[in-house]
Amino acid sequence: MHIEVSGTRLWFDVDGPVLVPDGPAMRERPAVVLLHGGPGSFDHSYFKPEFARLSEAAQVVYLDLRGHGRSEWADPASWGFEVCADDVRAFCDALGIVRPVVYGHSLGGFVAMVYAARHPGHAGAVVLQSTWARFDLGRIVESFRLAGGDEVAGIVERAYGDDDPPVTDEEWARCWTLFGPWVTGELEESRTIVNTDLNAPGLELMRGFDVLDQLARIDCPTLVCVGELDPIVPVAAARETVDALPDGIARLEVIERAGHFPWKDAPERYWPLLIDFVTTTTGHGARS
């Protein structure tokens, strides 16, 4: 499905109702808006089919960020975290989604943080999954060094530091396998619509990403979740995010034996944790 918001055309899909029969009344459930990773290399599709499990407790809304997947593509130079964050608010408002639970994974977490900081009072809750609030190349490189050795650390430093020579597909494959016990592969890649033109400018924006001083504006319950084995988002990065959030709103969860995609690595722990957070926050779904 498509909807026109903020001068662009966004694609979305939905699992589960927001209103369910409950005796003589209709009970409202939370609406969870999922924001995927990137830049340019992912869309909503890697959340499927696993995130349909969340529809047992909430309406699940899959959104392709502008410039990604089936949403409208434009000049990559016009893309940014702020414009995507404003899209999230406009998207929810256009569909009547009130007090959404905004779930951001990896790059989607950057968008979720900026959205919650720019639009306090709009979200019912935020989930920051496998994401950081401040890019730190040295921290990333050392994390990969621990996971894969000096040669891998050098590849990662070139990839994220924009050093020459460019990283080859074969070199990156060595790094990608270290993102966790499970990582996306050929099956997921075949389902993904990739915008390669957005990759380089998006990575440049990532290198300058630092919103630690903006997190104090976030005013809703926030779950910061990370896999203990995730080298791209070390536990120290998640703790830094929690420390920058206002007192009393943040909850940190470290998923043991999990990497960048903890719902695949530790489903028996991950789904009860996420469902509990979603159902016990102040998020509400769309009103009809």
PDB file of C-alpha atoms in Angstrom:
ATOM      1  CA  MET A   1       0.000   0.000   0.000  1.00  0.00           C
ATOM      2  CA  HIS A   2       1.134   3.548  -0.661  1.00  0.00           C
ATOM      3  CA  ILE A   3       0.369   6.881   0.969  1.00  0.00           C
ATOM      4  CA  GLU A   4       1.435  10.402   0.024  1.00  0.00           C
ATOM      5  CA  VAL A   5       3.028  12.298   2.922  1.00  0.00           C
ATOM      6  CA  SER A   6       5.521  15.146   3.171  1.00  0.00           C
ATOM      7  CA  GLY A   7       5.883  15.414  -0.578  1.00  0.00           C
ATOM      8  CA  THR A   8       6.845  11.777  -1.068  1.00  0.00           C
ATOM      9  CA  ARG A   9       5.159   8.396  -1.568  1.00  0.00           C
ATOM     10  CA  LEU A  10       5.703   5.886   1.229  1.00  0.00           C
ATOM     11  CA  TRP A  11       4.962   2.166   1.048  1.00  0.00           C
ATOM     12  CA  PHE A  12       3.618   0.270   4.050  1.00  0.00           C
ATOM     13  CA  ASP A  13       2.006  -3.015   5.034  1.00  0.00           C
ATOM     14  CA  VAL A  14       0.088  -4.147   8.117  1.00  0.00           C
ATOM     15  CA  ASP A  15      -0.238  -7.324  10.176  1.00  0.00           C
ATOM     16  CA  GLY A  16      -3.100  -7.551  12.659  1.00  0.00           C
ATOM     17  CA  PRO A  17      -5.958  -5.263  13.705  1.00  0.00           C
ATOM     18  CA  VAL A  18      -5.682  -2.337  16.061  1.00  0.00           C
ATOM     19  CA  LEU A  19      -9.261  -2.858  17.321  1.00  0.00           C
ATOM     20  CA  VAL A  20     -10.350  -6.301  18.491  1.00  0.00           C
ATOM     21  CA  PRO A  21     -13.676  -7.521  19.904  1.00  0.00           C
ATOM     22  CA  ASP A  22     -13.650  -7.762  23.687  1.00  0.00           C
ATOM     23  CA  GLY A  23     -17.067  -8.795  24.940  1.00  0.00           C
ATOM     24  CA  PRO A  24     -19.517  -5.953  24.304  1.00  0.00           C
ATOM     25  CA  ALA A  25     -16.737  -3.496  23.378  1.00  0.00           C
ATOM     26  CA  MET A  26     -13.889  -3.040  20.901  1.00  0.00           C
ATOM     27  CA  ARG A  27     -10.517  -3.032  22.618  1.00  0.00           C
ATOM     28  CA  GLU A  28      -7.699  -0.889  21.232  1.00  0.00           C
ATOM     29  CA  ARG A  29      -4.236  -2.416  20.883  1.00  0.00           C
ATOM     30  CA  PRO A  30      -0.883  -0.668  20.367  1.00  0.00           C
ATOM     31  CA  ALA A  31       0.363   0.044  16.850  1.00  0.00           C
ATOM     32  CA  VAL A  32       4.048  -0.730  16.322  1.00  0.00           C
ATOM     33  CA  VAL A  33       5.725   1.034  13.389  1.00  0.00           C
ATOM     34  CA  LEU A  34       8.828  -0.856  12.219  1.00  0.00           C
ATOM     35  CA  LEU A  35      11.786   1.070  10.781  1.00  0.00           C
ATOM     36  CA  HIS A  36      14.374  -1.044   8.965  1.00  0.00           C
ATOM     37  CA  GLY A  37      18.128  -0.747   8.515  1.00  0.00           C
ATOM     38  CA  GLY A  38      20.181   0.564   5.630  1.00  0.00           C
ATOM     39  CA  PRO A  39      21.189   2.877   4.070  1.00  0.00           C
ATOM     40  CA  GLY A  40      19.815   1.814   0.721  1.00  0.00           C
ATOM     41  CA  SER A  41      20.691  -1.851   1.194  1.00  0.00           C
ATOM     42  CA  PHE A  42      17.616  -2.959   3.174  1.00  0.00           C
ATOM     43  CA  ASP A  43      13.856  -2.515   3.220  1.00  0.00           C
ATOM     44  CA  HIS A  44      11.058  -3.816   5.465  1.00  0.00           C
ATOM     45  CA  SER A  45      11.194  -7.345   4.054  1.00  0.00           C
ATOM     46  CA  TYR A  46      13.786  -8.811   6.444  1.00  0.00           C
ATOM     47  CA  PHE A  47      11.318  -8.293   9.309  1.00  0.00           C
ATOM     48  CA  LYS A  48       9.029 -10.878   7.679  1.00  0.00           C
ATOM     49  CA  PRO A  49       7.768 -13.382   8.561  1.00  0.00           C
ATOM     50  CA  GLU A  50       9.083 -13.255  12.152  1.00  0.00           C
ATOM     51  CA  PHE A  51       7.498  -9.962  13.206  1.00  0.00           C
ATOM     52  CA  ALA A  52       4.041 -11.315  12.457  1.00  0.00           C
ATOM     53  CA  ARG A  53       4.412 -12.865  15.938  1.00  0.00           C
ATOM     54  CA  LEU A  54       4.075  -9.383  17.389  1.00  0.00           C
ATOM     55  CA  SER A  55       0.590  -9.133  15.880  1.00  0.00           C
ATOM     56  CA  GLU A  56      -0.619 -11.405  18.704  1.00  0.00           C
ATOM     57  CA  ALA A  57      -0.443  -8.317  20.928  1.00  0.00           C
ATOM     58  CA  ALA A  58      -0.359  -5.308  18.605  1.00  0.00           C
ATOM     59  CA  GLN A  59      -0.925  -4.040  15.116  1.00  0.00           C
ATOM     60  CA  VAL A  60       2.357  -4.288  13.207  1.00  0.00           C
ATOM     61  CA  VAL A  61       3.042  -1.623  10.579  1.00  0.00           C
ATOM     62  CA  TYR A  62       5.925  -2.245   8.172  1.00  0.00           C
ATOM     63  CA  LEU A  63       7.239   0.983   6.637  1.00  0.00           C
ATOM     64  CA  ASP A  64       9.788   1.427   3.862  1.00  0.00           C
ATOM     65  CA  LEU A  65      11.691   4.641   4.570  1.00  0.00           C
ATOM     66  CA  ARG A  66      11.861   7.151   1.744  1.00  0.00           C
ATOM     67  CA  GLY A  67      14.563   6.154  -0.719  1.00  0.00           C
ATOM     68  CA  HIS A  68      14.206   2.498   0.271  1.00  0.00           C
ATOM     69  CA  GLY A  69      12.307  -0.508  -1.011  1.00  0.00           C
ATOM     70  CA  ARG A  70       8.934   0.296  -2.505  1.00  0.00           C
ATOM     71  CA  SER A  71       8.789   3.865  -1.231  1.00  0.00           C
ATOM     72  CA  GLU A  72       9.593   6.744  -3.566  1.00  0.00           C
ATOM     73  CA  TRP A  73      13.227   7.326  -4.505  1.00  0.00           C
ATOM     74  CA  ALA A  74      14.585  10.802  -5.135  1.00  0.00           C
ATOM     75  CA  ASP A  75      17.933  12.578  -5.305  1.00  0.00           C
ATOM     76  CA  PRO A  76      20.135  10.842  -2.705  1.00  0.00           C
ATOM     77  CA  ALA A  77      21.510  14.251  -1.734  1.00  0.00           C
ATOM     78  CA  SER A  78      18.057  15.180  -0.397  1.00  0.00           C
ATOM     79  CA  TRP A  79      17.903  12.149   1.920  1.00  0.00           C
ATOM     80  CA  GLY A  80      18.607  12.496   5.640  1.00  0.00           C
ATOM     81  CA  PHE A  81      17.678  11.287   9.115  1.00  0.00           C
ATOM     82  CA  GLU A  82      15.699  14.423   9.917  1.00  0.00           C
ATOM     83  CA  VAL A  83      13.514  14.201   6.817  1.00  0.00           C
ATOM     84  CA  CYS A  84      12.858  10.497   7.495  1.00  0.00           C
ATOM     85  CA  ALA A  85      12.048  11.276  11.136  1.00  0.00           C
ATOM     86  CA  ASP A  86       9.527  13.896  10.046  1.00  0.00           C
ATOM     87  CA  ASP A  87       8.101  11.356   7.590  1.00  0.00           C
ATOM     88  CA  VAL A  88       7.390   8.993  10.497  1.00  0.00           C
ATOM     89  CA  ARG A  89       5.291  11.609  12.256  1.00  0.00           C
ATOM     90  CA  ALA A  90       3.495  12.644   9.057  1.00  0.00           C
ATOM     91  CA  PHE A  91       2.864   8.998   8.160  1.00  0.00           C
ATOM     92  CA  CYS A  92       1.318   8.234  11.553  1.00  0.00           C
ATOM     93  CA  ASP A  93      -0.771  11.398  11.499  1.00  0.00           C
ATOM     94  CA  ALA A  94      -2.048  10.674   7.991  1.00  0.00           C
ATOM     95  CA  LEU A  95      -3.192   7.185   9.021  1.00  0.00           C
ATOM     96  CA  GLY A  96      -4.534   8.275  12.412  1.00  0.00           C
ATOM     97  CA  ILE A  97      -1.984   6.253  14.352  1.00  0.00           C
ATOM     98  CA  VAL A  98      -2.017   7.848  17.789  1.00  0.00           C
ATOM     99  CA  ARG A  99       0.863   7.347  20.252  1.00  0.00           C
ATOM    100  CA  PRO A 100       2.687   4.746  18.119  1.00  0.00           C
ATOM    101  CA  VAL A 101       5.360   2.419  19.419  1.00  0.00           C
ATOM    102  CA  VAL A 102       8.182   3.237  17.006  1.00  0.00           C
ATOM    103  CA  TYR A 103      10.666   0.386  16.604  1.00  0.00           C
ATOM    104  CA  GLY A 104      13.953   1.222  14.923  1.00  0.00           C
ATOM    105  CA  HIS A 105      16.502  -1.445  14.008  1.00  0.00           C
ATOM    106  CA  SER A 106      20.069  -0.439  13.128  1.00  0.00           C
ATOM    107  CA  LEU A 107      19.797   2.624  10.828  1.00  0.00           C
ATOM    108  CA  GLY A 108      16.072   2.619  11.582  1.00  0.00           C
ATOM    109  CA  GLY A 109      17.076   3.290  15.174  1.00  0.00           C
ATOM    110  CA  PHE A 110      18.827   6.491  14.089  1.00  0.00           C
ATOM    111  CA  VAL A 111      15.573   7.622  12.501  1.00  0.00           C
ATOM    112  CA  ALA A 112      13.577   6.591  15.592  1.00  0.00           C
ATOM    113  CA  MET A 113      15.851   8.596  17.899  1.00  0.00           C
ATOM    114  CA  VAL A 114      15.686  11.717  15.744  1.00  0.00           C
ATOM    115  CA  TYR A 115      11.898  11.332  15.405  1.00  0.00           C
ATOM    116  CA  ALA A 116      11.353  11.027  19.160  1.00  0.00           C
ATOM    117  CA  ALA A 117      13.666  13.972  19.882  1.00  0.00           C
ATOM    118  CA  ARG A 118      12.122  16.242  17.219  1.00  0.00           C
ATOM    119  CA  HIS A 119       8.529  15.340  18.083  1.00  0.00           C
ATOM    120  CA  PRO A 120       8.240  14.873  21.863  1.00  0.00           C
ATOM    121  CA  GLY A 121       4.786  13.833  22.984  1.00  0.00           C
ATOM    122  CA  HIS A 122       4.012  12.040  19.729  1.00  0.00           C
ATOM    123  CA  ALA A 123       5.272   8.517  20.426  1.00  0.00           C
ATOM    124  CA  GLY A 124       3.786   6.221  23.003  1.00  0.00           C
ATOM    125  CA  ALA A 125       7.101   4.378  23.253  1.00  0.00           C
ATOM    126  CA  VAL A 126      10.310   3.761  21.328  1.00  0.00           C
ATOM    127  CA  VAL A 127      12.370   0.617  20.799  1.00  0.00           C
ATOM    128  CA  LEU A 128      16.015   1.192  19.852  1.00  0.00           C
ATOM    129  CA  GLN A 129      17.199  -2.173  18.602  1.00  0.00           C
ATOM    130  CA  SER A 130      20.826  -2.834  17.677  1.00  0.00           C
ATOM    131  CA  THR A 131      21.616   0.832  17.130  1.00  0.00           C
ATOM    132  CA  TRP A 132      23.840   3.591  18.463  1.00  0.00           C
ATOM    133  CA  ALA A 133      23.354   7.278  19.243  1.00  0.00           C
ATOM    134  CA  ARG A 134      26.929   8.256  18.343  1.00  0.00           C
ATOM    135  CA  PHE A 135      29.139   6.951  15.565  1.00  0.00           C
ATOM    136  CA  ASP A 136      32.522   5.927  16.962  1.00  0.00           C
ATOM    137  CA  LEU A 137      34.791   4.364  14.352  1.00  0.00           C
ATOM    138  CA  GLY A 138      37.440   3.372  16.870  1.00  0.00           C
ATOM    139  CA  ARG A 139      34.897   1.552  19.031  1.00  0.00           C
ATOM    140  CA  ILE A 140      33.522  -0.312  16.019  1.00  0.00           C
ATOM    141  CA  VAL A 141      36.956  -1.293  14.730  1.00  0.00           C
ATOM    142  CA  GLU A 142      38.085  -2.613  18.115  1.00  0.00           C
ATOM    143  CA  SER A 143      34.858  -4.568  18.503  1.00  0.00           C
ATOM    144  CA  PHE A 144      35.453  -6.293  15.163  1.00  0.00           C
ATOM    145  CA  ARG A 145      39.078  -6.873  16.093  1.00  0.00           C
ATOM    146  CA  LEU A 146      37.916  -8.844  19.117  1.00  0.00           C
ATOM    147  CA  ALA A 147      35.443 -10.790  16.982  1.00  0.00           C
ATOM    148  CA  GLY A 148      37.586 -11.483  13.916  1.00  0.00           C
ATOM    149  CA  GLY A 149      41.178 -10.339  14.308  1.00  0.00           C
ATOM    150  CA  ASP A 150      43.363  -7.594  12.921  1.00  0.00           C
ATOM    151  CA  GLU A 151      42.718  -8.226   9.227  1.00  0.00           C
ATOM    152  CA  VAL A 152      38.954  -7.978   9.659  1.00  0.00           C
ATOM    153  CA  ALA A 153      39.397  -4.868  11.790  1.00  0.00           C
ATOM    154  CA  GLY A 154      41.339  -3.281   8.953  1.00  0.00           C
ATOM    155  CA  ILE A 155      38.578  -4.073   6.457  1.00  0.00           C
ATOM    156  CA  VAL A 156      35.946  -2.578   8.765  1.00  0.00           C
ATOM    157  CA  GLU A 157      38.038   0.544   9.275  1.00  0.00           C
ATOM    158  CA  ARG A 158      38.200   1.032   5.503  1.00  0.00           C
ATOM    159  CA  ALA A 159      34.481   0.306   5.065  1.00  0.00           C
ATOM    160  CA  TYR A 160      33.218   2.676   7.738  1.00  0.00           C
ATOM    161  CA  GLY A 161      36.073   5.160   7.601  1.00  0.00           C
ATOM    162  CA  ASP A 162      35.897   5.620   3.835  1.00  0.00           C
ATOM    163  CA  ASP A 163      39.570   4.761   3.396  1.00  0.00           C
ATOM    164  CA  ASP A 164      41.140   3.495   0.182  1.00  0.00           C
ATOM    165  CA  PRO A 165      41.166   0.990  -1.364  1.00  0.00           C
ATOM    166  CA  PRO A 166      37.411   0.287  -1.516  1.00  0.00           C
ATOM    167  CA  VAL A 167      36.224  -2.832   0.296  1.00  0.00           C
ATOM    168  CA  THR A 168      35.424  -5.702  -2.057  1.00  0.00           C
ATOM    169  CA  ASP A 169      32.334  -7.896  -1.768  1.00  0.00           C
ATOM    170  CA  GLU A 170      34.541 -10.785  -0.693  1.00  0.00           C
ATOM    171  CA  GLU A 171      36.155  -8.730   2.049  1.00  0.00           C
ATOM    172  CA  TRP A 172      32.809  -7.445   3.311  1.00  0.00           C
ATOM    173  CA  ALA A 173      31.417 -10.995   3.422  1.00  0.00           C
ATOM    174  CA  ARG A 174      34.093 -11.836   6.020  1.00  0.00           C
ATOM    175  CA  CYS A 175      32.879  -8.946   8.179  1.00  0.00           C
ATOM    176  CA  TRP A 176      29.158  -9.525   7.638  1.00  0.00           C
ATOM    177  CA  THR A 177      29.312 -13.076   8.983  1.00  0.00           C
ATOM    178  CA  LEU A 178      30.542 -11.635  12.290  1.00  0.00           C
ATOM    179  CA  PHE A 179      27.437  -9.493  12.825  1.00  0.00           C
ATOM    180  CA  GLY A 180      25.937 -12.428  14.740  1.00  0.00           C
ATOM    181  CA  PRO A 181      25.073 -16.116  14.698  1.00  0.00           C
ATOM    182  CA  TRP A 182      22.412 -15.324  12.059  1.00  0.00           C
ATOM    183  CA  VAL A 183      22.709 -12.696   9.350  1.00  0.00           C
ATOM    184  CA  THR A 184      20.710 -12.008   6.228  1.00  0.00           C
ATOM    185  CA  GLY A 185      21.768 -14.092   3.248  1.00  0.00           C
ATOM    186  CA  GLU A 186      20.800 -14.889  -0.322  1.00  0.00           C
ATOM    187  CA  LEU A 187      17.145 -15.530   0.502  1.00  0.00           C
ATOM    188  CA  GLU A 188      16.660 -12.178   2.231  1.00  0.00           C
ATOM    189  CA  GLU A 189      18.737 -10.351  -0.384  1.00  0.00           C
ATOM    190  CA  SER A 190      16.547 -11.758  -3.171  1.00  0.00           C
ATOM    191  CA  ARG A 191      13.483 -10.217  -1.466  1.00  0.00           C
ATOM    192  CA  THR A 192      15.072  -6.804  -0.951  1.00  0.00           C
ATOM    193  CA  ILE A 193      14.786  -3.845  -3.318  1.00  0.00           C
ATOM    194  CA  VAL A 194      18.194  -2.172  -3.083  1.00  0.00           C
ATOM    195  CA  ASN A 195      18.898   1.487  -3.794  1.00  0.00           C
ATOM    196  CA  THR A 196      22.656   1.405  -4.350  1.00  0.00           C
ATOM    197  CA  ASP A 197      22.785   5.146  -5.113  1.00  0.00           C
ATOM    198  CA  LEU A 198      21.802   5.882  -1.502  1.00  0.00           C
ATOM    199  CA  ASN A 199      24.480   3.718   0.069  1.00  0.00           C
ATOM    200  CA  ALA A 200      27.467   6.075  -0.147  1.00  0.00           C
ATOM    201  CA  PRO A 201      25.705   9.319   0.901  1.00  0.00           C
ATOM    202  CA  GLY A 202      23.845   7.423   3.622  1.00  0.00           C
ATOM    203  CA  LEU A 203      27.112   6.044   5.002  1.00  0.00           C
ATOM    204  CA  GLU A 204      28.564   9.532   5.007  1.00  0.00           C
ATOM    205  CA  LEU A 205      25.629  10.729   7.122  1.00  0.00           C
ATOM    206  CA  MET A 206      26.140   7.774   9.466  1.00  0.00           C
ATOM    207  CA  ARG A 207      29.774   8.759   9.996  1.00  0.00           C
ATOM    208  CA  GLY A 208      28.624  12.112  11.308  1.00  0.00           C
ATOM    209  CA  PHE A 209      25.739  10.791  13.376  1.00  0.00           C
ATOM    210  CA  ASP A 210      25.783  11.961  17.006  1.00  0.00           C
ATOM    211  CA  VAL A 211      22.491  12.731  18.746  1.00  0.00           C
ATOM    212  CA  LEU A 212      23.540  12.108  22.341  1.00  0.00           C
ATOM    213  CA  ASP A 213      22.769  15.702  23.289  1.00  0.00           C
ATOM    214  CA  GLN A 214      19.302  15.426  21.697  1.00  0.00           C
ATOM    215  CA  LEU A 215      18.181  12.332  23.603  1.00  0.00           C
ATOM    216  CA  ALA A 216      17.223  14.415  26.647  1.00  0.00           C
ATOM    217  CA  ARG A 217      14.197  15.614  24.655  1.00  0.00           C
ATOM    218  CA  ILE A 218      12.733  12.121  24.402  1.00  0.00           C
ATOM    219  CA  ASP A 219       9.827  11.809  26.826  1.00  0.00           C
ATOM    220  CA  CYS A 220       8.389   8.328  26.317  1.00  0.00           C
ATOM    221  CA  PRO A 221       9.306   4.855  27.586  1.00  0.00           C
ATOM    222  CA  THR A 222      12.342   3.655  25.629  1.00  0.00           C
ATOM    223  CA  LEU A 223      13.666   0.121  25.309  1.00  0.00           C
ATOM    224  CA  VAL A 224      17.333  -0.023  24.313  1.00  0.00           C
ATOM    225  CA  CYS A 225      18.129  -3.570  23.255  1.00  0.00           C
ATOM    226  CA  VAL A 226      21.364  -5.069  21.942  1.00  0.00           C
ATOM    227  CA  GLY A 227      22.831  -8.505  21.321  1.00  0.00           C
ATOM    228  CA  GLU A 228      25.888  -9.225  23.439  1.00  0.00           C
ATOM    229  CA  LEU A 229      27.734 -10.558  20.358  1.00  0.00           C
ATOM    230  CA  ASP A 230      26.916  -7.651  18.043  1.00  0.00           C
ATOM    231  CA  PRO A 231      30.239  -6.068  16.931  1.00  0.00           C
ATOM    232  CA  ILE A 232      28.707  -3.144  15.054  1.00  0.00           C
ATOM    233  CA  VAL A 233      26.728  -2.038  18.129  1.00  0.00           C
ATOM    234  CA  PRO A 234      28.762  -3.071  21.177  1.00  0.00           C
ATOM    235  CA  VAL A 235      27.052  -3.178  24.546  1.00  0.00           C
ATOM    236  CA  ALA A 236      29.047  -0.089  25.526  1.00  0.00           C
ATOM    237  CA  ALA A 237      27.272   1.860  22.757  1.00  0.00           C
ATOM    238  CA  ALA A 238      23.878   0.783  24.085  1.00  0.00           C
ATOM    239  CA  ARG A 239      24.840   1.817  27.613  1.00  0.00           C
ATOM    240  CA  GLU A 240      25.960   5.205  26.299  1.00  0.00           C
ATOM    241  CA  THR A 241      22.517   5.676  24.731  1.00  0.00           C
ATOM    242  CA  VAL A 242      20.722   4.760  27.951  1.00  0.00           C
ATOM    243  CA  ASP A 243      22.913   7.128  29.969  1.00  0.00           C
ATOM    244  CA  ALA A 244      21.973  10.021  27.675  1.00  0.00           C
ATOM    245  CA  LEU A 245      18.220   9.436  27.980  1.00  0.00           C
ATOM    246  CA  PRO A 246      16.209  11.159  30.735  1.00  0.00           C
ATOM    247  CA  ASP A 247      16.120   9.388  34.081  1.00  0.00           C
ATOM    248  CA  GLY A 248      13.328   6.897  34.502  1.00  0.00           C
ATOM    249  CA  ILE A 249      12.303   6.331  30.875  1.00  0.00           C
ATOM    250  CA  ALA A 250      14.989   3.946  29.590  1.00  0.00           C
ATOM    251  CA  ARG A 251      15.311   0.207  29.933  1.00  0.00           C
ATOM    252  CA  LEU A 252      18.425  -1.642  28.749  1.00  0.00           C
ATOM    253  CA  GLU A 253      18.247  -5.278  27.676  1.00  0.00           C
ATOM    254  CA  VAL A 254      21.302  -7.250  26.561  1.00  0.00           C
ATOM    255  CA  ILE A 255      20.369 -10.447  24.744  1.00  0.00           C
ATOM    256  CA  GLU A 256      22.864 -13.201  25.512  1.00  0.00           C
ATOM    257  CA  ARG A 257      24.331 -15.228  22.638  1.00  0.00           C
ATOM    258  CA  ALA A 258      22.718 -12.880  20.111  1.00  0.00           C
ATOM    259  CA  GLY A 259      24.082 -10.521  17.480  1.00  0.00           C
ATOM    260  CA  HIS A 260      22.650  -7.810  15.248  1.00  0.00           C
ATOM    261  CA  PHE A 261      19.402  -9.726  14.628  1.00  0.00           C
ATOM    262  CA  PRO A 262      18.496 -11.015  18.105  1.00  0.00           C
ATOM    263  CA  TRP A 263      14.965 -12.081  17.186  1.00  0.00           C
ATOM    264  CA  LYS A 264      16.596 -14.761  15.014  1.00  0.00           C
ATOM    265  CA  ASP A 265      19.380 -15.681  17.434  1.00  0.00           C
ATOM    266  CA  ALA A 266      17.367 -15.887  20.663  1.00  0.00           C
ATOM    267  CA  PRO A 267      13.644 -15.965  19.822  1.00  0.00           C
ATOM    268  CA  GLU A 268      12.717 -17.683  23.074  1.00  0.00           C
ATOM    269  CA  ARG A 269      13.897 -14.644  25.011  1.00  0.00           C
ATOM    270  CA  TYR A 270      13.366 -11.897  22.488  1.00  0.00           C
ATOM    271  CA  TRP A 271       9.654 -12.186  21.753  1.00  0.00           C
ATOM    272  CA  PRO A 272       8.406 -12.313  25.363  1.00  0.00           C
ATOM    273  CA  LEU A 273      10.633  -9.317  26.121  1.00  0.00           C
ATOM    274  CA  LEU A 274       9.398  -7.239  23.195  1.00  0.00           C
ATOM    275  CA  ILE A 275       5.738  -8.169  23.630  1.00  0.00           C
ATOM    276  CA  ASP A 276       5.903  -7.344  27.334  1.00  0.00           C
ATOM    277  CA  PHE A 277       7.392  -3.924  26.608  1.00  0.00           C
ATOM    278  CA  VAL A 278       4.887  -3.109  23.883  1.00  0.00           C
ATOM    279  CA  THR A 279       1.871  -4.132  25.931  1.00  0.00           C
ATOM    280  CA  THR A 280       2.934  -2.377  29.134  1.00  0.00           C
ATOM    281  CA  THR A 281       3.834   1.018  27.667  1.00  0.00           C
ATOM    282  CA  THR A 282       1.495   3.925  27.060  1.00  0.00           C
ATOM    283  CA  GLY A 283       1.396   3.362  23.280  1.00  0.00           C
ATOM    284  CA  HIS A 284      -2.001   3.314  21.585  1.00  0.00           C
ATOM    285  CA  GLY A 285      -2.985   2.331  18.088  1.00  0.00           C
ATOM    286  CA  ALA A 286      -4.925   3.992  15.332  1.00  0.00           C
ATOM    287  CA  ARG A 287      -8.408   5.256  16.204  1.00  0.00           C
ATOM    288  CA  SER A 288     -11.303   4.699  13.847  1.00  0.00           C
TER     289      SER A 288
END
